[in-house]
Coordinates of C-alpha atoms (C1' of nucleotides) in Angstrom, one line a residue:
Chain A
M174 CA 75.4 -64.1 -66.4
R175 CA 77.4 -61.4 -64.6
L176 CA 81.0 -61.1 -63.6
E177 CA 80.9 -62.8 -60.3
A178 CA 78.8 -65.7 -61.5
L179 CA 81.0 -66.2 -64.5
A180 CA 84.1 -66.3 -62.3
R181 CA 82.6 -68.7 -59.9
A182 CA 81.6 -71.0 -62.7
V183 CA 85.0 -70.9 -64.2
I184 CA 86.7 -71.6 -60.9
A185 CA 84.3 -74.4 -60.0
D186 CA 85.1 -76.0 -63.4
A187 CA 88.8 -75.7 -62.7
L188 CA 88.4 -77.3 -59.2
T189 CA 86.6 -80.2 -60.8
K190 CA 89.3 -80.7 -63.3
L191 CA 91.9 -80.8 -60.6
S192 CA 89.8 -83.0 -58.4
L193 CA 89.9 -80.4 -55.7
P194 CA 87.0 -79.9 -53.2
S195 CA 84.7 -76.9 -53.5
P196 CA 84.3 -75.0 -50.3
S197 CA 80.9 -75.4 -48.7
E198 CA 80.5 -71.7 -48.2
G199 CA 80.8 -71.1 -51.9
I200 CA 83.6 -69.8 -54.0
P201 CA 84.7 -66.4 -52.8
V202 CA 85.2 -63.8 -55.5
K203 CA 85.8 -60.1 -55.3
R204 CA 86.6 -57.2 -57.5
P205 CA 90.0 -56.1 -56.6
E206 CA 90.8 -52.5 -55.8
K207 CA 93.8 -52.5 -58.1
A208 CA 93.5 -52.8 -61.8
E209 CA 96.7 -54.8 -62.0
Y210 CA 94.9 -57.6 -60.0
G211 CA 92.6 -58.1 -62.9
D212 CA 88.8 -57.8 -63.3
I213 CA 87.9 -60.3 -60.6
S214 CA 90.0 -62.3 -58.1
S215 CA 89.5 -65.1 -55.7
R216 CA 91.1 -66.0 -52.4
I217 CA 90.0 -69.6 -52.8
A218 CA 93.5 -71.0 -52.5
F219 CA 93.7 -69.6 -48.9
L220 CA 90.5 -71.6 -48.1
L221 CA 91.9 -74.8 -49.5
A222 CA 95.4 -74.4 -48.2
K223 CA 94.5 -75.6 -44.7
E224 CA 92.6 -78.6 -45.8
L225 CA 95.1 -79.6 -48.5
R226 CA 98.1 -78.7 -46.3
R227 CA 99.7 -77.0 -49.2
P228 CA 100.8 -73.3 -49.6
P229 CA 98.1 -71.1 -51.2
Q230 CA 100.4 -70.0 -54.0
G231 CA 100.9 -73.5 -55.3
I232 CA 97.2 -74.2 -55.3
A233 CA 96.5 -70.9 -57.1
Q234 CA 99.1 -71.8 -59.7
D235 CA 97.4 -75.2 -60.3
L236 CA 94.1 -73.3 -60.8
V237 CA 95.7 -71.0 -63.3
T238 CA 96.6 -74.0 -65.5
A239 CA 93.2 -75.5 -65.1
V240 CA 91.2 -72.3 -65.9
S241 CA 90.0 -72.2 -69.4
H242 CA 87.0 -70.4 -70.8
P243 CA 86.5 -68.4 -74.0
D244 CA 85.7 -65.3 -71.9
I245 CA 88.9 -65.4 -69.9
A246 CA 91.8 -63.5 -71.3
S247 CA 94.2 -64.4 -68.6
A248 CA 94.6 -66.0 -65.2
E249 CA 97.4 -65.3 -62.8
A250 CA 98.5 -66.6 -59.4
V251 CA 99.9 -63.7 -57.2
G252 CA 100.6 -64.2 -53.6
G253 CA 98.0 -66.9 -53.3
F254 CA 95.3 -65.0 -55.1
L255 CA 93.8 -66.1 -58.3
N256 CA 93.5 -63.1 -60.6
I257 CA 91.3 -63.3 -63.6
R258 CA 91.0 -60.9 -66.5
L259 CA 88.1 -61.0 -68.9
R260 CA 88.0 -60.5 -72.7
P261 CA 86.1 -57.5 -73.7
V262 CA 83.6 -59.7 -75.5
A263 CA 82.4 -61.0 -72.2
L264 CA 81.7 -57.5 -71.0
W265 CA 79.9 -56.6 -74.3
R266 CA 77.7 -59.6 -73.7
F267 CA 77.0 -58.4 -70.1
L268 CA 76.0 -55.0 -71.6
R269 CA 73.7 -56.6 -74.1
E270 CA 72.0 -58.5 -71.3
I271 CA 71.5 -55.3 -69.3
L272 CA 70.0 -53.6 -72.3
A273 CA 67.7 -56.5 -72.9
E274 CA 66.5 -56.4 -69.3
G275 CA 65.9 -52.7 -69.5
E276 CA 64.1 -51.1 -66.5
G277 CA 63.8 -54.4 -64.7
Y278 CA 67.6 -54.6 -64.5
G279 CA 68.8 -54.7 -60.9
G280 CA 65.7 -56.6 -59.6
W281 CA 65.7 -60.0 -58.0
D282 CA 63.2 -62.7 -57.2
L283 CA 64.3 -63.4 -53.6
G284 CA 61.1 -62.4 -52.0
G285 CA 59.1 -64.7 -54.2
G286 CA 56.1 -62.5 -53.7
R287 CA 56.0 -63.0 -50.0
S288 CA 54.6 -60.1 -48.0
L289 CA 56.8 -57.8 -46.1
Q290 CA 55.9 -54.8 -44.0
V291 CA 58.0 -51.7 -43.4
E292 CA 56.7 -49.7 -40.6
F293 CA 58.2 -46.2 -40.4
V294 CA 57.7 -42.6 -39.2
S295 CA 54.8 -43.6 -36.9
S296 CA 55.2 -40.3 -35.2
N297 CA 52.7 -39.4 -32.6
P298 CA 50.3 -36.8 -33.7
T299 CA 51.6 -34.2 -31.2
G300 CA 53.1 -31.9 -33.8
P301 CA 54.3 -31.6 -37.3
L302 CA 57.1 -33.9 -38.6
T303 CA 60.6 -32.6 -37.9
V304 CA 63.8 -33.0 -39.8
G305 CA 64.5 -36.1 -37.7
H306 CA 61.4 -37.8 -38.9
G307 CA 62.5 -36.9 -42.4
R308 CA 65.4 -39.3 -42.1
Q309 CA 63.0 -42.0 -41.1
A310 CA 60.6 -41.2 -43.9
A311 CA 63.4 -41.2 -46.5
L312 CA 65.0 -44.3 -45.1
G313 CA 61.8 -46.3 -44.7
D314 CA 60.5 -45.5 -48.1
A315 CA 63.9 -46.4 -49.7
L316 CA 63.9 -49.7 -47.9
A317 CA 60.4 -50.4 -49.0
N318 CA 61.5 -49.7 -52.6
L319 CA 64.5 -51.8 -52.3
F320 CA 62.7 -54.8 -50.9
S321 CA 60.1 -54.5 -53.7
A322 CA 63.0 -54.7 -56.1
L323 CA 64.0 -57.9 -54.4
G324 CA 60.7 -59.4 -55.2
W325 CA 58.8 -58.9 -51.9
E326 CA 55.2 -57.7 -51.7
V327 CA 55.8 -54.6 -49.6
T328 CA 53.3 -52.8 -47.4
R329 CA 54.2 -49.4 -46.0
E330 CA 52.6 -48.9 -42.6
Y331 CA 52.2 -46.0 -40.2
Y332 CA 51.3 -46.7 -36.6
L333 CA 49.2 -44.0 -35.2
N334 CA 49.3 -43.5 -31.5
D335 CA 46.3 -41.3 -31.0
E336 CA 45.5 -42.0 -27.4
G337 CA 47.3 -42.0 -24.1
R338 CA 49.2 -39.6 -21.9
Q339 CA 51.1 -37.7 -24.6
I340 CA 47.9 -36.9 -26.4
E341 CA 46.4 -35.7 -23.1
L342 CA 49.3 -33.4 -22.7
L343 CA 48.9 -32.2 -26.3
A344 CA 45.2 -31.5 -25.7
K345 CA 45.9 -29.6 -22.5
S346 CA 48.7 -27.6 -24.2
L347 CA 46.3 -26.6 -26.9
W348 CA 43.6 -25.7 -24.3
A349 CA 46.2 -23.4 -22.6
R350 CA 46.9 -21.7 -26.0
Y351 CA 43.2 -21.3 -26.4
R352 CA 42.8 -19.7 -23.0
Q353 CA 45.8 -17.4 -23.7
A354 CA 44.1 -16.3 -26.9
L355 CA 41.1 -15.3 -24.8
G356 CA 43.4 -13.2 -22.7
E357 CA 43.8 -15.5 -19.8
D358 CA 47.2 -16.2 -18.4
V359 CA 47.1 -20.0 -18.5
P360 CA 50.6 -21.6 -18.9
V361 CA 51.3 -24.5 -21.1
P362 CA 51.9 -27.6 -18.9
E363 CA 55.5 -28.0 -17.8
D364 CA 55.9 -31.3 -19.7
G365 CA 53.4 -30.3 -22.4
Y366 CA 54.0 -29.1 -25.9
H367 CA 55.6 -25.7 -26.1
G368 CA 55.9 -25.3 -29.9
D369 CA 54.5 -22.2 -31.6
Y370 CA 52.5 -24.3 -33.9
L371 CA 49.7 -24.6 -31.3
V372 CA 49.3 -20.8 -31.0
P373 CA 47.4 -20.1 -34.2
L374 CA 45.2 -23.1 -33.6
G375 CA 44.4 -21.8 -30.1
E376 CA 43.5 -18.5 -31.6
E377 CA 41.3 -20.1 -34.1
L378 CA 39.4 -22.1 -31.5
A379 CA 39.0 -19.0 -29.4
R380 CA 37.3 -17.3 -32.3
E381 CA 35.2 -20.4 -33.1
W382 CA 34.3 -21.5 -29.6
G383 CA 34.4 -18.3 -27.6
N384 CA 34.4 -19.0 -23.9
K385 CA 32.8 -22.4 -24.2
Y386 CA 35.6 -24.2 -22.2
P387 CA 36.6 -22.0 -19.3
G388 CA 38.0 -24.9 -17.3
W389 CA 39.9 -28.1 -18.0
T390 CA 37.0 -30.5 -17.7
P391 CA 36.5 -34.0 -19.2
E392 CA 34.4 -32.4 -21.9
A393 CA 37.1 -29.9 -22.7
A394 CA 39.7 -32.7 -22.7
E395 CA 37.7 -34.7 -25.2
A396 CA 37.0 -31.7 -27.5
F397 CA 40.6 -30.5 -27.5
R398 CA 42.0 -34.0 -27.9
R399 CA 39.8 -34.5 -31.0
V400 CA 40.6 -31.3 -32.7
A401 CA 44.3 -31.4 -31.8
V402 CA 44.8 -34.9 -33.2
E403 CA 42.9 -34.0 -36.3
R404 CA 44.9 -30.9 -36.9
M405 CA 48.3 -32.5 -36.1
M406 CA 47.5 -35.3 -38.5
G407 CA 46.8 -32.7 -41.1
M408 CA 50.2 -31.2 -40.6
I409 CA 51.8 -34.6 -40.7
H410 CA 50.1 -35.4 -44.0
E411 CA 51.4 -32.1 -45.4
D412 CA 54.9 -33.0 -44.3
L413 CA 54.7 -36.5 -45.8
A414 CA 53.3 -35.0 -49.0
A415 CA 56.2 -32.6 -49.1
I416 CA 58.8 -35.3 -49.0
G417 CA 56.7 -37.5 -51.2
V418 CA 56.0 -40.5 -49.0
S419 CA 52.7 -42.3 -48.8
F420 CA 51.5 -45.2 -46.7
D421 CA 49.3 -48.2 -47.6
V422 CA 48.0 -48.8 -44.1
W423 CA 47.4 -46.6 -41.1
T424 CA 46.9 -48.5 -37.9
K425 CA 45.4 -46.7 -34.9
E426 CA 46.2 -47.8 -31.4
G427 CA 42.6 -47.5 -30.5
D428 CA 41.6 -50.2 -33.0
L429 CA 43.9 -52.7 -31.3
H430 CA 42.1 -52.1 -28.0
R431 CA 38.6 -52.3 -29.5
R432 CA 39.4 -55.7 -30.9
G433 CA 40.4 -57.0 -27.5
L434 CA 43.8 -57.9 -28.8
V435 CA 45.8 -56.2 -26.1
R436 CA 44.0 -58.1 -23.4
E437 CA 44.4 -61.4 -25.2
V438 CA 48.1 -61.0 -25.8
F439 CA 48.6 -60.0 -22.2
E440 CA 46.8 -63.2 -21.0
A441 CA 48.9 -65.2 -23.4
L442 CA 52.1 -63.8 -21.8
R443 CA 50.6 -64.5 -18.4
E444 CA 50.0 -68.1 -19.3
K445 CA 53.7 -68.4 -20.3
G446 CA 54.5 -67.5 -16.7
V447 CA 56.6 -64.4 -17.4
V448 CA 54.2 -62.0 -15.8
Y449 CA 54.2 -61.0 -12.1
E450 CA 52.3 -58.5 -10.0
K451 CA 54.0 -55.9 -8.0
D452 CA 52.7 -52.6 -6.5
G453 CA 49.4 -53.2 -8.2
A454 CA 51.0 -53.4 -11.7
F455 CA 51.8 -56.3 -14.0
W456 CA 55.5 -56.7 -15.0
M457 CA 57.3 -58.9 -17.5
R458 CA 60.1 -61.0 -16.2
S459 CA 62.6 -59.7 -18.8
T460 CA 65.7 -59.8 -16.5
S461 CA 65.4 -63.6 -16.4
Y462 CA 66.1 -63.5 -20.1
G463 CA 69.1 -61.2 -19.8
L464 CA 67.5 -57.8 -20.4
P465 CA 68.5 -55.0 -18.1
R466 CA 65.2 -54.4 -16.5
D467 CA 61.6 -55.7 -16.1
P468 CA 59.1 -53.5 -17.8
V469 CA 55.5 -52.8 -16.7
L470 CA 52.9 -54.2 -19.0
I471 CA 49.7 -53.2 -17.2
R472 CA 49.8 -50.1 -15.0
S473 CA 48.3 -50.1 -11.5
D474 CA 45.4 -48.2 -12.9
G475 CA 44.7 -51.1 -15.2
T476 CA 45.7 -49.5 -18.5
P477 CA 48.3 -51.1 -20.7
T478 CA 51.6 -49.5 -21.3
Y479 CA 52.9 -48.5 -24.7
L480 CA 55.1 -51.6 -24.6
M481 CA 52.1 -53.9 -24.0
V482 CA 50.2 -52.4 -26.9
D483 CA 53.3 -52.6 -29.1
I484 CA 53.7 -56.3 -28.4
A485 CA 50.0 -56.9 -29.3
Y486 CA 50.5 -54.8 -32.4
H487 CA 53.3 -57.1 -33.6
V488 CA 51.2 -60.2 -32.8
D489 CA 48.6 -58.6 -35.1
K490 CA 51.2 -58.0 -37.8
Y491 CA 52.0 -61.7 -37.7
R492 CA 48.4 -62.7 -37.9
R493 CA 47.9 -60.4 -40.8
G494 CA 50.2 -62.7 -42.7
F495 CA 53.4 -60.8 -43.1
A496 CA 56.4 -63.1 -43.5
R497 CA 58.7 -60.4 -42.4
V498 CA 58.4 -57.1 -40.7
I499 CA 61.0 -54.3 -40.6
D500 CA 60.4 -51.4 -38.2
V501 CA 62.4 -48.3 -38.8
Q502 CA 63.0 -46.6 -35.5
G503 CA 65.2 -44.1 -33.8
A504 CA 68.0 -45.2 -31.5
D505 CA 66.1 -44.0 -28.4
H506 CA 63.8 -47.0 -28.8
V507 CA 66.4 -49.7 -28.5
E508 CA 65.3 -51.0 -25.2
E509 CA 61.7 -51.1 -26.3
Q510 CA 62.8 -53.2 -29.3
Q511 CA 64.6 -55.7 -27.1
Q512 CA 61.5 -56.1 -25.0
V513 CA 59.1 -56.5 -27.9
K514 CA 61.5 -59.1 -29.5
L515 CA 61.7 -61.0 -26.2
A516 CA 57.9 -61.0 -25.8
L517 CA 57.4 -62.4 -29.3
K518 CA 60.1 -65.0 -28.7
I519 CA 58.3 -66.1 -25.4
L520 CA 55.0 -66.3 -27.3
G521 CA 56.7 -68.6 -29.8
Y522 CA 56.8 -66.4 -32.9
P523 CA 59.6 -67.2 -35.4
E524 CA 62.9 -65.5 -34.7
G525 CA 63.4 -63.7 -38.0
F526 CA 59.9 -62.4 -38.3
L527 CA 60.6 -59.0 -36.8
D528 CA 63.7 -56.9 -37.4
Y529 CA 64.5 -53.3 -36.6
C530 CA 66.4 -50.8 -38.7
V531 CA 67.7 -48.5 -36.0
H532 CA 68.9 -45.1 -37.0
Q533 CA 70.7 -42.3 -35.1
F534 CA 69.6 -38.7 -35.1
V535 CA 70.1 -35.8 -37.4
T536 CA 71.8 -32.6 -36.6
L537 CA 71.7 -29.6 -38.8
K538 CA 75.0 -28.0 -39.6
G539 CA 74.7 -24.4 -40.5
R540 CA 71.4 -23.6 -38.9
E541 CA 71.3 -22.0 -35.4
G542 CA 68.9 -23.1 -32.7
V543 CA 67.9 -26.5 -34.0
E544 CA 71.1 -28.5 -33.5
R545 CA 69.2 -30.6 -31.0
M546 CA 65.6 -31.0 -31.8
S547 CA 62.7 -31.6 -29.5
T548 CA 59.0 -31.5 -30.5
R549 CA 58.0 -31.0 -26.9
K550 CA 60.1 -28.0 -26.3
G551 CA 59.1 -26.6 -29.7
K552 CA 62.7 -26.6 -30.8
F553 CA 62.8 -28.1 -34.2
L554 CA 62.8 -27.4 -37.9
R555 CA 59.7 -28.6 -39.6
L556 CA 60.3 -31.2 -42.4
K557 CA 58.1 -29.4 -44.8
D558 CA 60.0 -26.1 -44.3
L559 CA 63.3 -27.9 -45.1
V560 CA 61.8 -29.5 -48.2
D561 CA 60.4 -26.2 -49.3
E562 CA 63.9 -24.6 -49.0
L563 CA 66.0 -27.4 -50.5
G564 CA 63.7 -29.5 -52.7
R565 CA 62.5 -33.0 -52.1
D566 CA 65.3 -34.6 -54.0
V567 CA 68.0 -33.0 -52.0
V568 CA 66.4 -33.8 -48.7
R569 CA 65.7 -37.3 -49.6
Y570 CA 69.1 -38.0 -50.9
F571 CA 71.0 -36.4 -48.0
M572 CA 68.8 -38.3 -45.5
V573 CA 69.8 -41.7 -46.8
R574 CA 73.4 -40.9 -47.7
R575 CA 74.8 -42.1 -44.4
K576 CA 74.4 -45.5 -42.9
P577 CA 71.4 -45.4 -40.6
E578 CA 73.3 -46.4 -37.4
A579 CA 75.6 -43.4 -37.7
H580 CA 74.7 -39.9 -36.7
L581 CA 73.8 -37.7 -39.6
V582 CA 75.3 -34.3 -39.9
F583 CA 73.1 -32.5 -42.4
D584 CA 75.3 -30.0 -44.1
M585 CA 73.0 -27.1 -45.1
E586 CA 75.8 -25.4 -47.0
L587 CA 76.4 -28.3 -49.2
A588 CA 72.7 -29.1 -49.6
K589 CA 72.0 -25.5 -50.8
K590 CA 74.6 -25.6 -53.5
T591 CA 73.2 -26.2 -57.0
S592 CA 76.6 -27.1 -58.4
M593 CA 77.9 -30.6 -59.0
E594 CA 79.6 -30.4 -55.6
N595 CA 76.2 -31.3 -54.3
P596 CA 76.2 -35.1 -54.7
V597 CA 72.5 -35.2 -55.6
Y598 CA 73.0 -33.0 -58.6
Y599 CA 76.2 -34.8 -59.5
V600 CA 74.2 -38.0 -60.0
Q601 CA 71.2 -36.4 -61.5
Y602 CA 73.2 -34.3 -63.9
A603 CA 74.8 -37.5 -65.3
H604 CA 71.4 -38.7 -66.1
T605 CA 70.4 -35.3 -67.6
R606 CA 73.6 -35.1 -69.7
I607 CA 72.8 -38.5 -71.3
A608 CA 69.2 -37.3 -71.9
S609 CA 70.7 -34.2 -73.6
I610 CA 73.0 -36.3 -75.8
F611 CA 70.0 -38.4 -76.9
R612 CA 68.1 -35.3 -77.8
E613 CA 71.0 -34.0 -79.8
A614 CA 71.3 -37.5 -81.4
E615 CA 67.7 -37.3 -82.4
K616 CA 68.2 -33.9 -84.0
R617 CA 71.2 -35.2 -86.0
G618 CA 69.4 -38.4 -87.0
E619 CA 71.9 -40.6 -85.1
S620 CA 69.7 -41.9 -82.4
L621 CA 69.2 -45.6 -81.9
T622 CA 65.8 -47.4 -82.2
D623 CA 64.8 -50.1 -79.8
H624 CA 65.6 -52.6 -82.5
G625 CA 68.9 -50.9 -83.2
I626 CA 69.9 -51.2 -79.5
R627 CA 69.5 -54.9 -79.7
E628 CA 71.5 -55.3 -82.9
V629 CA 74.2 -52.7 -82.4
D630 CA 77.8 -53.8 -82.7
L631 CA 79.3 -53.2 -79.3
S632 CA 82.9 -54.0 -80.2
P633 CA 84.0 -50.3 -80.6
L634 CA 83.6 -50.1 -76.8
D635 CA 87.2 -50.7 -75.9
D636 CA 88.1 -47.5 -74.1
P637 CA 89.2 -48.2 -70.5
E638 CA 86.4 -45.9 -69.2
E639 CA 83.9 -47.7 -71.4
I640 CA 85.0 -51.0 -70.0
A641 CA 84.9 -49.5 -66.5
L642 CA 81.4 -48.3 -67.0
I643 CA 80.2 -51.7 -68.2
K644 CA 81.8 -53.4 -65.2
E645 CA 80.2 -50.9 -62.9
L646 CA 76.8 -51.4 -64.5
D647 CA 77.3 -55.1 -64.0
R648 CA 77.7 -54.6 -60.3
F649 CA 74.3 -52.8 -59.9
P650 CA 72.1 -55.8 -58.9
D651 CA 74.5 -56.8 -56.1
V652 CA 74.4 -53.2 -54.8
V653 CA 70.6 -53.3 -54.8
R654 CA 70.6 -56.5 -52.9
K655 CA 73.1 -55.4 -50.3
A656 CA 71.5 -52.1 -49.8
A657 CA 68.2 -53.8 -49.0
E658 CA 69.4 -56.7 -46.9
G659 CA 71.9 -54.6 -45.0
Y660 CA 69.4 -51.8 -44.5
G661 CA 71.9 -49.5 -46.1
P662 CA 70.5 -47.3 -48.9
H663 CA 73.7 -45.3 -48.5
L664 CA 75.4 -48.0 -50.4
L665 CA 73.3 -47.1 -53.4
C666 CA 74.3 -43.4 -53.0
E667 CA 77.9 -44.5 -53.0
Y668 CA 77.4 -46.6 -56.1
L669 CA 75.5 -43.9 -58.0
E670 CA 78.2 -41.3 -57.2
G671 CA 80.8 -43.8 -58.4
L672 CA 79.0 -44.5 -61.6
A673 CA 78.5 -40.8 -62.3
G674 CA 82.1 -40.3 -61.3
I675 CA 83.2 -42.5 -64.2
F676 CA 80.7 -41.1 -66.6
H677 CA 81.4 -37.4 -66.2
P678 CA 85.1 -37.6 -67.0
Y679 CA 84.3 -39.9 -69.9
Y680 CA 81.8 -37.5 -71.3
N681 CA 84.2 -34.7 -70.9
R682 CA 86.9 -36.5 -72.9
V683 CA 85.1 -38.7 -75.4
R684 CA 82.8 -37.5 -78.2
I685 CA 79.7 -39.6 -78.5
L686 CA 78.0 -38.2 -81.7
G687 CA 79.4 -38.2 -85.2
Q688 CA 81.9 -40.9 -84.4
G689 CA 81.0 -43.4 -87.1
K690 CA 80.7 -47.0 -85.9
A691 CA 81.5 -45.9 -82.3
T692 CA 78.5 -43.7 -82.1
P693 CA 75.8 -46.4 -81.9
A694 CA 77.9 -48.5 -79.5
R695 CA 78.4 -45.5 -77.2
L696 CA 74.7 -44.6 -77.4
A697 CA 73.9 -48.2 -76.4
L698 CA 76.3 -48.0 -73.4
L699 CA 74.8 -44.6 -72.4
T700 CA 71.3 -46.1 -72.6
A701 CA 72.3 -48.6 -70.0
V702 CA 74.0 -46.0 -67.8
K703 CA 70.9 -43.9 -68.0
T704 CA 68.6 -46.7 -67.1
V705 CA 70.7 -47.7 -64.1
L706 CA 71.0 -44.1 -62.9
A707 CA 67.3 -43.6 -63.2
K708 CA 66.5 -46.9 -61.5
G709 CA 69.0 -46.3 -58.7
L710 CA 67.6 -42.8 -58.0
S711 CA 64.0 -44.0 -58.1
L712 CA 64.8 -46.6 -55.5
L713 CA 65.9 -43.7 -53.3
G714 CA 62.8 -41.8 -54.1
V715 CA 64.7 -39.2 -56.0
S716 CA 63.8 -38.0 -59.5
A717 CA 65.9 -38.5 -62.6
P718 CA 65.3 -35.4 -64.6
E719 CA 65.6 -35.3 -68.4
V720 CA 66.3 -31.6 -68.2
M721 CA 67.9 -29.5 -65.4
Chain B
rG100 C1' 76.6 -48.2 -12.8
rC101 C1' 74.2 -51.0 -16.9
rG102 C1' 72.4 -51.6 -22.3
rC103 C1' 72.9 -50.2 -27.5
rC104 C1' 75.4 -47.2 -31.4
rC105 C1' 79.5 -44.3 -33.1
rG106 C1' 85.2 -42.9 -33.0
rU107 C1' 89.1 -44.0 -40.5
rA108 C1' 92.9 -37.6 -44.2
rG109 C1' 91.7 -30.4 -41.8
rC110 C1' 85.8 -31.4 -42.6
rU111 C1' 81.7 -35.0 -44.0
rC112 C1' 82.0 -40.0 -44.5
rA113 C1' 82.7 -45.2 -47.6
rG114 C1' 85.3 -49.6 -46.7
rU115 C1' 81.1 -55.8 -48.9
rU116 C1' 81.3 -62.9 -45.6
rG117 C1' 88.9 -60.6 -42.1
rG118 C1' 92.9 -60.7 -47.3
rA119 C1' 97.1 -58.0 -51.7
rC120 C1' 100.9 -50.9 -50.5
rA121 C1' 93.9 -47.8 -46.4
rG122 C1' 89.5 -44.9 -50.4
rA123 C1' 85.8 -40.8 -52.0
rG124 C1' 83.9 -35.9 -51.8
rC125 C1' 84.7 -31.1 -49.8
rA126 C1' 88.5 -27.7 -48.1
rG127 C1' 94.2 -26.6 -49.7
rC128 C1' 97.9 -26.3 -53.8
rG129 C1' 98.9 -26.6 -59.4
rG130 C1' 97.0 -27.1 -64.3
rC131 C1' 93.1 -27.2 -68.2
rU132 C1' 87.5 -24.6 -71.5
rU133 C1' 86.6 -22.5 -79.8
rC134 C1' 83.3 -28.8 -78.0
rC135 C1' 76.8 -33.5 -77.1
rU136 C1' 75.2 -27.4 -71.3
rA137 C1' 81.9 -25.3 -67.4
rA138 C1' 76.0 -26.5 -62.7
rG139 C1' 82.9 -29.1 -65.6
rC140 C1' 87.8 -32.0 -66.2
rC141 C1' 93.0 -33.5 -64.8
rG142 C1' 97.0 -33.7 -61.3
rC143 C1' 99.5 -33.0 -56.3
rA144 C1' 99.5 -33.2 -51.2
rG145 C1' 97.2 -35.1 -46.9
rG146 C1' 95.8 -40.9 -42.2
rU147 C1' 100.7 -44.8 -36.5
rC148 C1' 92.2 -46.6 -39.2
rG149 C1' 90.7 -43.4 -30.7
rG150 C1' 94.4 -46.5 -27.4
rA151 C1' 96.4 -51.3 -25.6
rG152 C1' 96.4 -56.4 -25.8
rG153 C1' 94.5 -61.1 -28.2
rU154 C1' 92.8 -64.7 -32.2
rU155 C1' 94.8 -65.6 -37.5
rC156 C1' 99.4 -67.2 -42.6
rG157 C1' 96.8 -62.2 -42.7
rA158 C1' 92.7 -57.4 -38.6
rG159 C1' 90.1 -50.8 -40.3
rU160 C1' 87.1 -55.4 -40.3
rC161 C1' 86.6 -60.7 -35.1
rC162 C1' 87.4 -61.0 -29.2
rU163 C1' 88.7 -58.5 -24.3
rC164 C1' 89.9 -54.1 -21.7
rC165 C1' 90.5 -48.7 -21.6
rC166 C1' 89.5 -43.5 -23.5
rG167 C1' 86.1 -40.0 -26.0
rG168 C1' 81.0 -38.8 -28.0
rG169 C1' 75.6 -39.9 -28.6
rC170 C1' 71.1 -42.4 -27.0
rG171 C1' 68.5 -45.1 -23.4
rU172 C1' 68.1 -46.8 -18.4
rA173 C1' 59.7 -44.1 -16.7
rC174 C1' 53.4 -47.4 -14.1
rC175 C1' 56.2 -41.3 -21.5
rA176 C1' 55.7 -42.7 -26.2

RNA sequence: GCGCCCGUAGCUCAGUUGGACAGAGCAGCGGCUUCCUAAGCCGCAGGUCGGAGGUUCGAGUCCUCCCGGGCGUACCA
């Protein structure tokens, strides 16, 4: 049992003793910011005050007299709050439980093995991945890890849009580069892809194919489309490999069409009476449901829009048996998201099935020319290049360090620093230091065996920083849960930096080895700290090195 | 114009279901290292939480309006 659970149990017991009602929303407990307010406090008296028509402080005082538990050192009523302080023995027991759980510590069984899909990146194969996609890759992968830790069966999925107008433009842009390589002055289409990355490929095709495609014919379009998509996918795979993200399922847009799903879902919407025809196209009556505009589902040339396919894709996800789907997408897709959600609602799919994790964009501070990135204009920094420069861990960590819905200013200066000013190294180095102590302990014959860890006397852990460390370790599972459910891996960064922030000063001040009875106790504590640091970092997709 | 997001210390940002005098890192200033790695540690200073109303015993947190910034507002994806 952890701190919050213990406090709730103790307070529930006191309420029963006093014949007071227990609030339906549960007993609120919180770790106060100030040490003088104890280890854990509750504002329960405020909740009961209205119902009982008594001042909170009086209720809190009654609770103080009724609270009794061998783990509780003291209870106080201050300004209506009930402040509880624990005996160290309770914390030692928490630590022992953490050690017993080992690497599984921090996990939950909330998912119950149900299947959940995280769809992310899903960048069109029109160019390599940019730094912006890097945020999505890091974010999506971290969320997938977090939901796995919550007990969900997680599938990572990439939606591959390998058809349509953008791909046509890509093909034509590549063809233009190919003609240029043959010495012809063919411009890249105005709204095409102007990035340098197509130049060497155009040269390559010029060598390989010679003057086989002098004009932009259907045959040329097909040939250039095929090779362009293939090569762009190759680059995307390189970028994903660089940042260390892999997918379980790749779904191609073309497959959805071939299965007739798009048509079927369109007809289903039509039967619901939300489709109308205008100017030769078919529109969805979204404004009737409060959305700002009606979107086109089927163009006047008979082809479905991206939205229509997207709706069908999500129907497919439901049929594939996912209990929950989280799409990680950029803020420029918000309207699209509203439309998809509306369509699913009209079709009768459950409300909570689909949810979006929307993130804002990345700007690079300290790098000229790529403040605002655009794949089309060829103004971007390739993800792989950033990873090559900074290392995977740094890129990953920086990308998830801010809450998704806020703009991310990627500080190149800070990211390049290898000192502990760089938060990634600050956290990793805490892990490494502990590993280093363990190696030293081994040398000196002071290290703990697995058996020893279970049996060790923890009572020497009475230093305020040792107590603080245990309390912080005790918080870890809640952080994991909040980071997952709130789509906020940044909370995990905060937590890890905080934990490292207690450890480093402690390490600096307190000797671990050669301290008699205190040594095994401290080694046990550091074992738990190390486990939690490693687990936290791994949830973010960041390594926890033994040596740096 | 309309929709969504953001606006907290010089900078980059946290702030859990509204709660106890508003926090961290960096930058600034001042100290500290014979040690299990100084790729460090300690301390000081710094904010009318964009502005104005409102709800509440209590608002950085909820509601309304305004200001500033971003994104979207395509028969593109």
